[in-house]
XYZ file of C-alpha atoms in Angstrom:
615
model
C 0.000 0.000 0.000
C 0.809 2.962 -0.995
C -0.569 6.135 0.968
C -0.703 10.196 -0.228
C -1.450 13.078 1.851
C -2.889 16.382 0.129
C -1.058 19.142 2.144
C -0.392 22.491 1.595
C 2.138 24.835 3.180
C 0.843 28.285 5.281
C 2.446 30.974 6.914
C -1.092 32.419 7.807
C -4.308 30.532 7.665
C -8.281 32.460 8.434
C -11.081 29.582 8.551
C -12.167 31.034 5.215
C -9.187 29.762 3.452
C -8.823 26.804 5.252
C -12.366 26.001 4.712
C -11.873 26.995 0.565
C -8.671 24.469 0.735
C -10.674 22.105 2.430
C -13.488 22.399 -0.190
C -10.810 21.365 -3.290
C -9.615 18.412 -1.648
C -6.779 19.205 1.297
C -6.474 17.725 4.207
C -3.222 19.272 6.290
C -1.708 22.320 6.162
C 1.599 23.037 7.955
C 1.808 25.803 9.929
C 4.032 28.186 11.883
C 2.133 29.752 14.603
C -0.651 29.061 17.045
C -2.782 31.425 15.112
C -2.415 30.032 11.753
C -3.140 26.491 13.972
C -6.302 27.203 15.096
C -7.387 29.241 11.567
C -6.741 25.772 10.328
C -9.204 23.426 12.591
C -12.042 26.626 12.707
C -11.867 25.721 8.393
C -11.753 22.008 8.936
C -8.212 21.283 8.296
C -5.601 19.377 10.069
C -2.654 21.420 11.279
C 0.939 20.366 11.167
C 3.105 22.445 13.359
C 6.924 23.391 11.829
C 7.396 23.884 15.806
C 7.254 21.692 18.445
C 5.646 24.191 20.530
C 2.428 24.718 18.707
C -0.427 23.614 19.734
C -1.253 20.941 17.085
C -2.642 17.630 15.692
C 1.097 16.555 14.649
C 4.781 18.221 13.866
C 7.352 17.994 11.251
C 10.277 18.614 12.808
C 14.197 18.399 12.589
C 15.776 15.527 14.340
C 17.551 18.198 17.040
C 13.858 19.234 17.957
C 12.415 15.725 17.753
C 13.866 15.098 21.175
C 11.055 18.133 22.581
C 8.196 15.435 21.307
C 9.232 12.096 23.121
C 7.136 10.941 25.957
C 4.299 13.870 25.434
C 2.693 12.548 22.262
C 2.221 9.623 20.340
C 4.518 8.564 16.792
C 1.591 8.011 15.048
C 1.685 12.297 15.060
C 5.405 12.717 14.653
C 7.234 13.506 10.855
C 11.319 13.682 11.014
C 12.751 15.620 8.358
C 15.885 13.520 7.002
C 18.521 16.745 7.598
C 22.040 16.293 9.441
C 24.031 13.485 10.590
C 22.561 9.806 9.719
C 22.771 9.052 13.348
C 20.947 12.153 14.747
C 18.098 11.430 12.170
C 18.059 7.793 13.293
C 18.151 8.879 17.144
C 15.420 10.514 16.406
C 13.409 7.781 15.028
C 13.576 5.579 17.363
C 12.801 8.047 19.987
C 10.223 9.410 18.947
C 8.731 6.533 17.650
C 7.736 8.472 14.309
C 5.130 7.106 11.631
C 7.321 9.528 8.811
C 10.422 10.340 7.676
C 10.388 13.184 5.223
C 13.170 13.157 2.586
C 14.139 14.992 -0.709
C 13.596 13.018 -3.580
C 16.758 12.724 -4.373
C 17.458 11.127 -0.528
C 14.852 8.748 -1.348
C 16.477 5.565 -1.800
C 18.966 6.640 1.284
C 15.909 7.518 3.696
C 14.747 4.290 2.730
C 17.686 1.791 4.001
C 17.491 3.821 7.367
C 13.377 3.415 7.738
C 14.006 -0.585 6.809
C 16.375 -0.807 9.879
C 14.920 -2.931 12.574
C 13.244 -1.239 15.016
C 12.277 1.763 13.234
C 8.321 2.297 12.180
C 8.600 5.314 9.969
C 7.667 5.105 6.380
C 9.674 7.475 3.906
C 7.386 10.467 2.819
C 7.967 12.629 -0.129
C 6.763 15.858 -1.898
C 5.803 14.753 -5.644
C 4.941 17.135 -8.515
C 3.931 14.773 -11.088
C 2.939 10.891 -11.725
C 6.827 10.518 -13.102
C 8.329 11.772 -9.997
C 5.997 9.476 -7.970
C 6.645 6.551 -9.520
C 10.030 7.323 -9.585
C 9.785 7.821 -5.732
C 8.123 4.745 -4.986
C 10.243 2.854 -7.526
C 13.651 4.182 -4.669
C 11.304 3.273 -1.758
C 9.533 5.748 -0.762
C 5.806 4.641 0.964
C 4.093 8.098 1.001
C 3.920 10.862 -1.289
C 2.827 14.244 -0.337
C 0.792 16.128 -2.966
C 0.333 20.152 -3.478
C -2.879 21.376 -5.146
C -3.448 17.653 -6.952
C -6.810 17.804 -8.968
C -9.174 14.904 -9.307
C -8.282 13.800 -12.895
C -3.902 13.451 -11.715
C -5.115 11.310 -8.907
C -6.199 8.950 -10.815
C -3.471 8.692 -13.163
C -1.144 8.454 -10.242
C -3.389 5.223 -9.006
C -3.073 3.834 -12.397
C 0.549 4.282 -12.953
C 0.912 2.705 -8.792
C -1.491 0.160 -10.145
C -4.194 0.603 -7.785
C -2.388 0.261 -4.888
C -3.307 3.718 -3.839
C -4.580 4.780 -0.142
C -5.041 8.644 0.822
C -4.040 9.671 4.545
C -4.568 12.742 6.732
C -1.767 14.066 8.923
C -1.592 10.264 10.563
C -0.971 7.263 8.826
C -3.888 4.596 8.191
C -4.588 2.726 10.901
C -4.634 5.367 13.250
C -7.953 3.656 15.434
C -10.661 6.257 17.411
C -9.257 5.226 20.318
C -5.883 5.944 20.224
C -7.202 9.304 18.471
C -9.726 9.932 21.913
C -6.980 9.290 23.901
C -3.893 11.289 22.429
C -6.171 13.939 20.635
C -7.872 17.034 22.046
C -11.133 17.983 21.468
C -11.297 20.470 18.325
C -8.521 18.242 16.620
C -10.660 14.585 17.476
C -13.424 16.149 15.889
C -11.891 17.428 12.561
C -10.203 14.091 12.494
C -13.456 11.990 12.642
C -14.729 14.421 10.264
C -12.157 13.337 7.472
C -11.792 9.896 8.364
C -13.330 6.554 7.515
C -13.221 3.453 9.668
C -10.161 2.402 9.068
C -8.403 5.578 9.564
C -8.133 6.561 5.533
C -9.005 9.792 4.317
C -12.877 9.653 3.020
C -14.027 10.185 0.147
C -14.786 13.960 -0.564
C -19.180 13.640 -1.552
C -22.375 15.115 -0.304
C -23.442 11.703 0.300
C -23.909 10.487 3.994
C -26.885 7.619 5.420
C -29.949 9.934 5.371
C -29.180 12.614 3.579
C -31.431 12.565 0.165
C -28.620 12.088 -2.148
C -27.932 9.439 -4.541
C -25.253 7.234 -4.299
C -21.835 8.638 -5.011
C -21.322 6.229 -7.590
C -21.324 5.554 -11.335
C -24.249 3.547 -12.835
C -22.018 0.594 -13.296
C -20.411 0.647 -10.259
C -20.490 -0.470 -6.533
C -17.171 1.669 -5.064
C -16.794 5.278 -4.473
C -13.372 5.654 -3.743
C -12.299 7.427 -6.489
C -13.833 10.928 -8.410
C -11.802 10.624 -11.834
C -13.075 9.752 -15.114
C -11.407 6.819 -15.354
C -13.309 5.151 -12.647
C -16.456 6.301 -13.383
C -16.113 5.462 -16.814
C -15.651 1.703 -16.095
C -18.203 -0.485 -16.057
C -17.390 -1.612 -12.525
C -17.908 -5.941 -13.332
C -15.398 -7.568 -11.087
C -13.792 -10.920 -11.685
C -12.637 -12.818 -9.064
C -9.093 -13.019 -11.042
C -8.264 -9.877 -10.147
C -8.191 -10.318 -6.301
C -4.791 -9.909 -4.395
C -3.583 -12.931 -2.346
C -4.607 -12.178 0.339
C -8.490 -11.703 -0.207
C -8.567 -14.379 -3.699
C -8.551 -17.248 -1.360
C -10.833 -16.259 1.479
C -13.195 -15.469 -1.350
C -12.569 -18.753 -3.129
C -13.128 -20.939 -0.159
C -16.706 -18.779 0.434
C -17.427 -19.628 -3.077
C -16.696 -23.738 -1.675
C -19.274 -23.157 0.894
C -16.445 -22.320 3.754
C -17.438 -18.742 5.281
C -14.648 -16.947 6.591
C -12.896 -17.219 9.832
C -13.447 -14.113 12.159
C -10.010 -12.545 11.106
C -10.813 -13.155 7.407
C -13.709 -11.409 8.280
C -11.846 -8.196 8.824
C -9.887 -8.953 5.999
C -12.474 -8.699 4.118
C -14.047 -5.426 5.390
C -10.908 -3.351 5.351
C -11.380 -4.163 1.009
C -10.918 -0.756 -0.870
C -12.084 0.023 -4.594
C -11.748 -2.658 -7.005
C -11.808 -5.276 -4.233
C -14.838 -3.944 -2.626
C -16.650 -4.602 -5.436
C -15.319 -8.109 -6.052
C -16.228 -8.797 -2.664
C -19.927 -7.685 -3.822
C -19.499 -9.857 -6.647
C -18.905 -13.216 -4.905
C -21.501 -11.865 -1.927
C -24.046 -11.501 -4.749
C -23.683 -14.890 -5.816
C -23.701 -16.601 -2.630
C -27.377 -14.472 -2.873
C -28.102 -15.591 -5.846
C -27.234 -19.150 -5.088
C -29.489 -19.415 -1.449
C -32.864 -17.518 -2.112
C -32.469 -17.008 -5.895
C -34.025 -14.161 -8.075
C -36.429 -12.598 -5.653
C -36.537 -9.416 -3.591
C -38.668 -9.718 -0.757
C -40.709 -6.720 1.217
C -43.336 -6.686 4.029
C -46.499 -4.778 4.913
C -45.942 -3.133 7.915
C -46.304 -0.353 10.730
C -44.123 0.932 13.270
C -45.685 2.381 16.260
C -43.328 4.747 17.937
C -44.661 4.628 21.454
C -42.993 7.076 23.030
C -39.591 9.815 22.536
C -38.553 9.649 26.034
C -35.985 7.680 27.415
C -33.304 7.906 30.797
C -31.057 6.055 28.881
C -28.507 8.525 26.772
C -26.765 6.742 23.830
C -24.567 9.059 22.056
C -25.918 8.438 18.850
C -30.033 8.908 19.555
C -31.135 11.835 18.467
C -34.847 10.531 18.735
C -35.192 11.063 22.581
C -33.322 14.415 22.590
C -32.916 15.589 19.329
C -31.922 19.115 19.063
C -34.827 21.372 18.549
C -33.095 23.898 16.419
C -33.648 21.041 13.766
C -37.132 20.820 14.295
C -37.170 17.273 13.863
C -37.837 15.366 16.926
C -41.032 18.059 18.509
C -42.681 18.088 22.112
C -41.706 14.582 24.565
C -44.974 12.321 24.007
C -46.450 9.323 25.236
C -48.774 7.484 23.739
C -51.765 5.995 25.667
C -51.942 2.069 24.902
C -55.657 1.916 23.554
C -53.844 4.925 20.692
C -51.485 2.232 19.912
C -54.112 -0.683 19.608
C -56.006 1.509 17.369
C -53.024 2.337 15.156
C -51.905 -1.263 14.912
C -55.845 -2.396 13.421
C -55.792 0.899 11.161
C -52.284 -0.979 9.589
C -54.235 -4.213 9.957
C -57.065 -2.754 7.738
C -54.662 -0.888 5.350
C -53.197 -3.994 4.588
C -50.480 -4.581 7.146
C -49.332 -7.899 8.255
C -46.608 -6.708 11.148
C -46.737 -3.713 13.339
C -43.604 -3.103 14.695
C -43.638 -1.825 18.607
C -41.031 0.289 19.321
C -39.429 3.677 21.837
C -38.204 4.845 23.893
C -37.769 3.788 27.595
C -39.774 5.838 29.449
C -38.779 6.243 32.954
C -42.584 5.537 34.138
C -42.005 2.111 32.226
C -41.899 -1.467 33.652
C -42.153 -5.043 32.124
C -46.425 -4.227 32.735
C -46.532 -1.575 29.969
C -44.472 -3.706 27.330
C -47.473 -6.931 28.022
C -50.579 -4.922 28.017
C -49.639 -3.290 25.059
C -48.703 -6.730 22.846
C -52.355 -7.860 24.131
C -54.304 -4.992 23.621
C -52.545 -4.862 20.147
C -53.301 -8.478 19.429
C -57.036 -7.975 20.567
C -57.509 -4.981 18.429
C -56.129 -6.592 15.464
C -55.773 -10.814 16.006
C -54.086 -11.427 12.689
C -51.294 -9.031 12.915
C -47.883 -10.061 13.707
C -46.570 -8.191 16.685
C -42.795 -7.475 16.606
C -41.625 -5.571 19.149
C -38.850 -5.067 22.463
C -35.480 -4.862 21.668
C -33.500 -6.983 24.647
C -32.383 -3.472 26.266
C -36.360 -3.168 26.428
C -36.719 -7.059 27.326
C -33.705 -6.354 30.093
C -35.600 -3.415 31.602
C -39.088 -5.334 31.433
C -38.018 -8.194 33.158
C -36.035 -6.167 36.213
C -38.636 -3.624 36.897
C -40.975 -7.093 37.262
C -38.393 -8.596 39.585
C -38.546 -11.640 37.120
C -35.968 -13.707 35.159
C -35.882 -12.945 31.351
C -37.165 -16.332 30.589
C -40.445 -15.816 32.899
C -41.033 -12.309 31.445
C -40.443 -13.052 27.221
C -42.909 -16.135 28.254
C -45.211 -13.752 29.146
C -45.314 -11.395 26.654
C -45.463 -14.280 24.051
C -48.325 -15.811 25.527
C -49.546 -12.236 25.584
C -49.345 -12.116 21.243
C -45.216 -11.363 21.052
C -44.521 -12.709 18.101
C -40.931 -11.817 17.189
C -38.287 -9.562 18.095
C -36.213 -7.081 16.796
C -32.168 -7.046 16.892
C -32.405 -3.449 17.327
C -30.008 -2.125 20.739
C -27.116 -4.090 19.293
C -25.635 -1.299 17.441
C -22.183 -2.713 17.879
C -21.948 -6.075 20.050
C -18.288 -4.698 20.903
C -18.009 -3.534 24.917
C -15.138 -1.522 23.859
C -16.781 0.664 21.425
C -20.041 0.191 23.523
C -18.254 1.754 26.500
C -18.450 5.290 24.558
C -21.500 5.132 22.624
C -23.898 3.665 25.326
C -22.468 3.576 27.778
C -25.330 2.716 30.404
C -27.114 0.156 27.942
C -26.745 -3.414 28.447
C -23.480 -4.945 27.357
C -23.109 -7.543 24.753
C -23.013 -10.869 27.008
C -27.110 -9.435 28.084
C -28.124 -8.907 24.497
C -26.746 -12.273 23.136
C -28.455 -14.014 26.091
C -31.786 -12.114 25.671
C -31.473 -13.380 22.256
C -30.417 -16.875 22.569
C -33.336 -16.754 25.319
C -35.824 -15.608 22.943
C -34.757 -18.119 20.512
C -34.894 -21.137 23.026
C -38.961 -20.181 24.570
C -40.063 -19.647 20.606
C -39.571 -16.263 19.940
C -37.223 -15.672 16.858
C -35.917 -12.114 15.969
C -33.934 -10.443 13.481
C -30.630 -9.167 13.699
C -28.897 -5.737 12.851
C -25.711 -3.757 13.081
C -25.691 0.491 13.908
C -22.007 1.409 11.902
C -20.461 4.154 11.109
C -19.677 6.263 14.079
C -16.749 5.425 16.383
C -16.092 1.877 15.562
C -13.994 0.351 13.066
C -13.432 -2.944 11.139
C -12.641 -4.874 13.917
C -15.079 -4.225 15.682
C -17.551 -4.989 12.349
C -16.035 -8.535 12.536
C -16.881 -8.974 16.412
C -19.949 -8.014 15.702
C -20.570 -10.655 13.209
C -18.820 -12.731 15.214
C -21.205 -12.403 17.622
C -24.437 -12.914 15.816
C -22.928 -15.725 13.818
C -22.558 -17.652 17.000
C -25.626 -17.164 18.459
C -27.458 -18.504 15.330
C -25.309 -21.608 15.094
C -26.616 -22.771 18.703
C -30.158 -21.429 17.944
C -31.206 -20.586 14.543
C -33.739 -18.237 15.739
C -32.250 -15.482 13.546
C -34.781 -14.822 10.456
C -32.754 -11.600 8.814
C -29.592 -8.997 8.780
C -30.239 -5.760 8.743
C -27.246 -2.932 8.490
C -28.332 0.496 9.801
C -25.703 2.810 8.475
C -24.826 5.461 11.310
C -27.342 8.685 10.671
C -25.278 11.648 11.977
C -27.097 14.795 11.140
C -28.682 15.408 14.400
C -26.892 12.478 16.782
C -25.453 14.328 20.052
C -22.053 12.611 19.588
C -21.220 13.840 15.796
C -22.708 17.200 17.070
C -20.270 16.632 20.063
C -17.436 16.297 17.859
C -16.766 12.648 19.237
C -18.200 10.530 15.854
C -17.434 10.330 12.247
C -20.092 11.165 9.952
C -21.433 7.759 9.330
C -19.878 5.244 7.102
C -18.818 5.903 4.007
C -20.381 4.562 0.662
C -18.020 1.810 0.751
C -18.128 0.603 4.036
C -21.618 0.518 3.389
C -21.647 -1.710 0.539
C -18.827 -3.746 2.517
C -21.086 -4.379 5.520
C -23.683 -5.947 3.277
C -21.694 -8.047 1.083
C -19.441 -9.678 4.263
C -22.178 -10.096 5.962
C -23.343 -12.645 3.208
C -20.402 -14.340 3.159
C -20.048 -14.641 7.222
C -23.240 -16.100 7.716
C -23.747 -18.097 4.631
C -25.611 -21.570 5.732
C -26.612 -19.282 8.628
C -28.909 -16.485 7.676
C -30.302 -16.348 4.112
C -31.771 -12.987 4.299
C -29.644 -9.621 4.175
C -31.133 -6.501 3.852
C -31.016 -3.191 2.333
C -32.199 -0.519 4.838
C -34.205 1.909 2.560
C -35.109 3.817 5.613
C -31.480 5.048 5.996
C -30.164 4.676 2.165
C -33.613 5.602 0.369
C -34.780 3.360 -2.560
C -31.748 4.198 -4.921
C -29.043 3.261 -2.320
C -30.761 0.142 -1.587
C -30.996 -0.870 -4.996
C -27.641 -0.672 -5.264
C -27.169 -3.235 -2.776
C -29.421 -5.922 -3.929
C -26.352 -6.482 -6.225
C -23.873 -6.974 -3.276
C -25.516 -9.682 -1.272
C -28.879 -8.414 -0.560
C -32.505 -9.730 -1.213
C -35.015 -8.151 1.167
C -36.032 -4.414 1.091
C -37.648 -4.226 4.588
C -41.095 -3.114 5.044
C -43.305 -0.135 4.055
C -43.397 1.422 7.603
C -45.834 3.579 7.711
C -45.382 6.538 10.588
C -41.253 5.924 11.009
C -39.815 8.332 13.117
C -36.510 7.322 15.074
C -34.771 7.720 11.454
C -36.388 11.019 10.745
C -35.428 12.372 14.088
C -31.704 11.823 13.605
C -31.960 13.914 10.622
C -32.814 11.144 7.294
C -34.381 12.864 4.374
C -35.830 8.811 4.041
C -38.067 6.700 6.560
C -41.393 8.450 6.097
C -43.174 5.259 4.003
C -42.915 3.913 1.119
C -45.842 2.044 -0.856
C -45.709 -1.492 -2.230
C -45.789 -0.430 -5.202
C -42.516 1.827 -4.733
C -40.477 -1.426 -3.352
C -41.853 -4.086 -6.277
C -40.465 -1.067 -8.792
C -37.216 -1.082 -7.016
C -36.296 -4.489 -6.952
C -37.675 -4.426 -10.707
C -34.782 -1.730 -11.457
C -32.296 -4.482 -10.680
C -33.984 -6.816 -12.696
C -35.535 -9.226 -10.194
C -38.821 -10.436 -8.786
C -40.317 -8.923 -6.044
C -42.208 -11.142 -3.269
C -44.250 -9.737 -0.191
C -43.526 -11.978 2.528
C -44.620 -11.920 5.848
C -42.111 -11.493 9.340
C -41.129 -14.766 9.191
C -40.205 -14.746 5.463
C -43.172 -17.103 4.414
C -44.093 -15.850 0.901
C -47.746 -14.005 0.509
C -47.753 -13.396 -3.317
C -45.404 -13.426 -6.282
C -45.823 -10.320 -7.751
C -45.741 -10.803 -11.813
């Protein structure tokens, strides 16, 4: 791999031009002053300081002043410049611990034999001017290239003359996780980080897109990957073979083709893919698809019945229960009386429903009473409508405030008309990452055993993941992990549903603590390794309209995905963290997407019986 950083040199920097640099594509600017420093994060830019006494998100600095740096900050933030003796510049290396080593490019191929010693961790870093000069670079060793005012159309020459082995940075290399960024960072620099960054640390792509936002995706027709802008890429028809894979992902994908899912690690593997392997990945996913439910897209009929918008518990990324008000989005705290939600669930019986999803938040009045007379007054209004409802947070809470064990109190509320439950509250089954996003929900051990619970007295639920905010790869393929083991002691899992990370209105993007949800790509990713991890496990994937809209999740039905959700009239827990989507959607709507793609739509019902073909 082969990383670039857009950077520009300042001697003074306002927000307004940081914000115009920002705007064509830069990332860093190094700086000489505190002033030009903070003009750089109020524009949205990463500042480098030439001094070790600025106030900044990293330095470049000579190896005499590298010395001021060791023990008060991290490598991954530290540049050398290769100037002096060959031992002070190596001192300096390894005492700093520094991630670069910036060299002339004639010094490349000597900058090189000192960052290959053992023990050191920099990678040599270079100012290019042209694609000759970078291959040239890279040819003499060199492992990053630093780019001045590079437009859209070079880039991509530059990745095909490095044959695709192309990765942009920000002032840290890739890699660089949200923790060690929380912990080393302060808080305007953490937040114009996350802003710039995808999961794995990478620069993000530079588009309007984001989950929510009414955009389409940032892609050409033909293709599944948005990492690149240039012509080039969007002019190619975007079918991958599996014969161009590296060799690293060809045989994970081959042995998924032999009906051998991938181990956990290869999971990761997998979903740290970029470009042209993302969408092979989404090739072999959608024939796995193809190969376990076929040609159909499936849909259901449904309702959700937001119950309430208040909740004592205070997860970073719900924006439902406390929305800001400035956005107008979330309006006054309401409760609705249980003979309101009976009658809503009959009108969606009579309207053609089959499901009526129950769902809120926890109010603080609530106990495991409220969640059982509401499934039976439900079920009395309207007998033949499937009641899916309680997440296990909800299930957790219910069973406590009854002084009852979760077995006793999911027995109840099935006798009472439960008839499945939603995977929802799992947003990432990783306690590390659940530590700082909700923080006082239950922890992934309670969720897995409300679920394998559920599973055992009857109940079966679906599944989801909540990405896109301040977790990562790894903790993608825990996730899965997770879910993957539940269902091979219980089977009670009937679907997978991604919800890409909403951010417009959640408290912890506004906090400057989250990315901006996932990118394109990591999107597509989720979906298509998620067929491929639970392959023999869970036959249905699907494409969250609610946070993609119908063009985004048509796009996925050709990376692993054959269900489009359900109509759901009256959602609001989307809407309130800012989606332009999640309103409703008719039948009609979802049979003409899944038509787009070229395949048969089916309304089924919760359990993923089929109701009608529909010709």
């Amino acid at each position: 791999m082969i990383t670039f950083c857009r950077v520009r040199p300042a001697h003074s920097v306002t927000e307004p031009w940081a914000a115009a640099r920002r705007s064509q594509g830069t990332t860093v600017v190094e700086v000489s002053s505190a002033g030009a420093s903070a003009g750089a994060l109020a524009g949205g830019l990463l500042p480098l300081g030439r001094k070790t006494g600025i106030d900044a998100a990293g330095w470049v600095v000579a190896p005499r002043d590298a010395h001021n740096l060791v023990d008060r900050n991290a490598g991954w933030r530290v540049t050398v410049t290769h100037e002096g003796s060959i031992e002070a510049v190596l001192g300096a290396l390894v005492a700093t611990g520094a991630a670069f080593l910036r060299t002339r490019r004639s010094t490349v191929a000597e900058a090189a034999r000192l960052a290959a010693l053992p023990g050191v961790e920099a990678t040599v870093s270079v100012f290019v001017d042209d694609v000759p000069q970078a291959v040239a670079a890279v040819d003499a060793g060199a492992g990053d290239l630093l780019l001045r005012d590079w437009d859209t159309e070079r880039l991509g020459q530059l990745r095909g003359a490095l044959a695709g082995h192309l990765v942009e940075r920000t002032a840290f290399p890739v890699g660089v996780s949200v923790d060690e960024a929380r912990a080393e960072l302060g808080p305007e620099v953490l937040a114009v980080y996350l802003d710039l960054v995808d999961g794995s640390g990478a620069a993000r792509p530079r588009t309007m897109w984001a989950p929510g936002k009414d955009e389409p995706p940032p892609v050409a027709a033909g293709r599944l990957s948005g990492e690149w802008a240039d012509a080039a890429w969007f002019g190619h028809d975007g079918v991958a073979s599996l014969d161009e894979a590296g060799p690293t992902l060809r045989p994970i994908l081959e042995r998924s083709l032999d009906g051998r899912p991938p181990t956990r690690n290869e999971v990761e593997v997998l979903l740290r893919s970029r470009g042209r392997d993302v969408e092979i990945v989404a090739g072999v996913a959608d024939e796995l698809r193809r190969r376990t439910v076929g040609e159909s897209v499936s849909y259901v009929v449904n309702r959700n019945i937001n119950y309430t918008n208040q909740c004592y518990f205070r997860c970073g990324f719900c924006a439902f229960s406390k929305g800001p008000r400035s956005l107008n989005l979330r309006g006054d705290p309401y409760l609705l009386e249980i003979h309101e939600v009976a009658f809503r669930a009959k009108e969606a019986w009579e309207r053609g429903a089959t499901e009526v999803c129950l769902q809120g938040g926890i109010h603080p009045q609530f106990t495991g009473a409220f969640y059982e007379e509401v499934v039976a007054a439900t079920k009395e209004a309207a007998p033949g409508i499937h009641v899916h409802g309680f997440t296990p947070l909800e299930v957790w809470q219910g069973a406590e405030t009854l002084g009852i064990s979760i077995e006793q109190f999911l027995v109840r509320l099935r006798d009472a008309g439960l008839g499945t439950l939603p995977g929802t509250a799992a947003e990432i089954l990783d306690d590390r990452v659940r530590a700082h996003l909700c923080p006082d929900k239950i922890k992934t051990a309670q969720w897995a055993y409300v679920m394998e619970t559920a599973h055992r007295v009857g109940l079966r639920s679906t599944a989801t993941i909540m990405f896109g905010h301040i977790d990562d790869p790894g903790s993608w393929a825990n996730h899965l992990e997770v879910i993957r083991s539940i269902q091979r002691r219980t089977g009670g899992f009937t679907e997978f549903v991604p919800l890409p990370f909403v951010h417009m209105a959640a408290p912890i993007y506004l906090q400057g603590r989250a990315r901006p949800g996932p990118t394109w790509d990591e999107t597509v990713l989720i979906h298509a390794v998620a067929r491929l991890a639970f392959d023999g496990l869970i036959p249905n994937i699907q494409g969250s309209w609610v946070k993609l809209g119908l063009g985004g999740a048509a796009r996925l039905l050709r990376a692993g995905c054959n269900d489009l959700g359900g109509t759901l009239m009256d959602e609001n827990i989307s809407r309130a963290a800012g989606a332009d989507h999640g309103q409703v959607v008719e039948p009609a709507d979802l049979e003409r997407t899944a038509r787009s793609v070229g395949r048969l739509p089916v309304r089924r019902n919760t359990l993923y019986e089929v109701l009608e073909t529909i010709e």
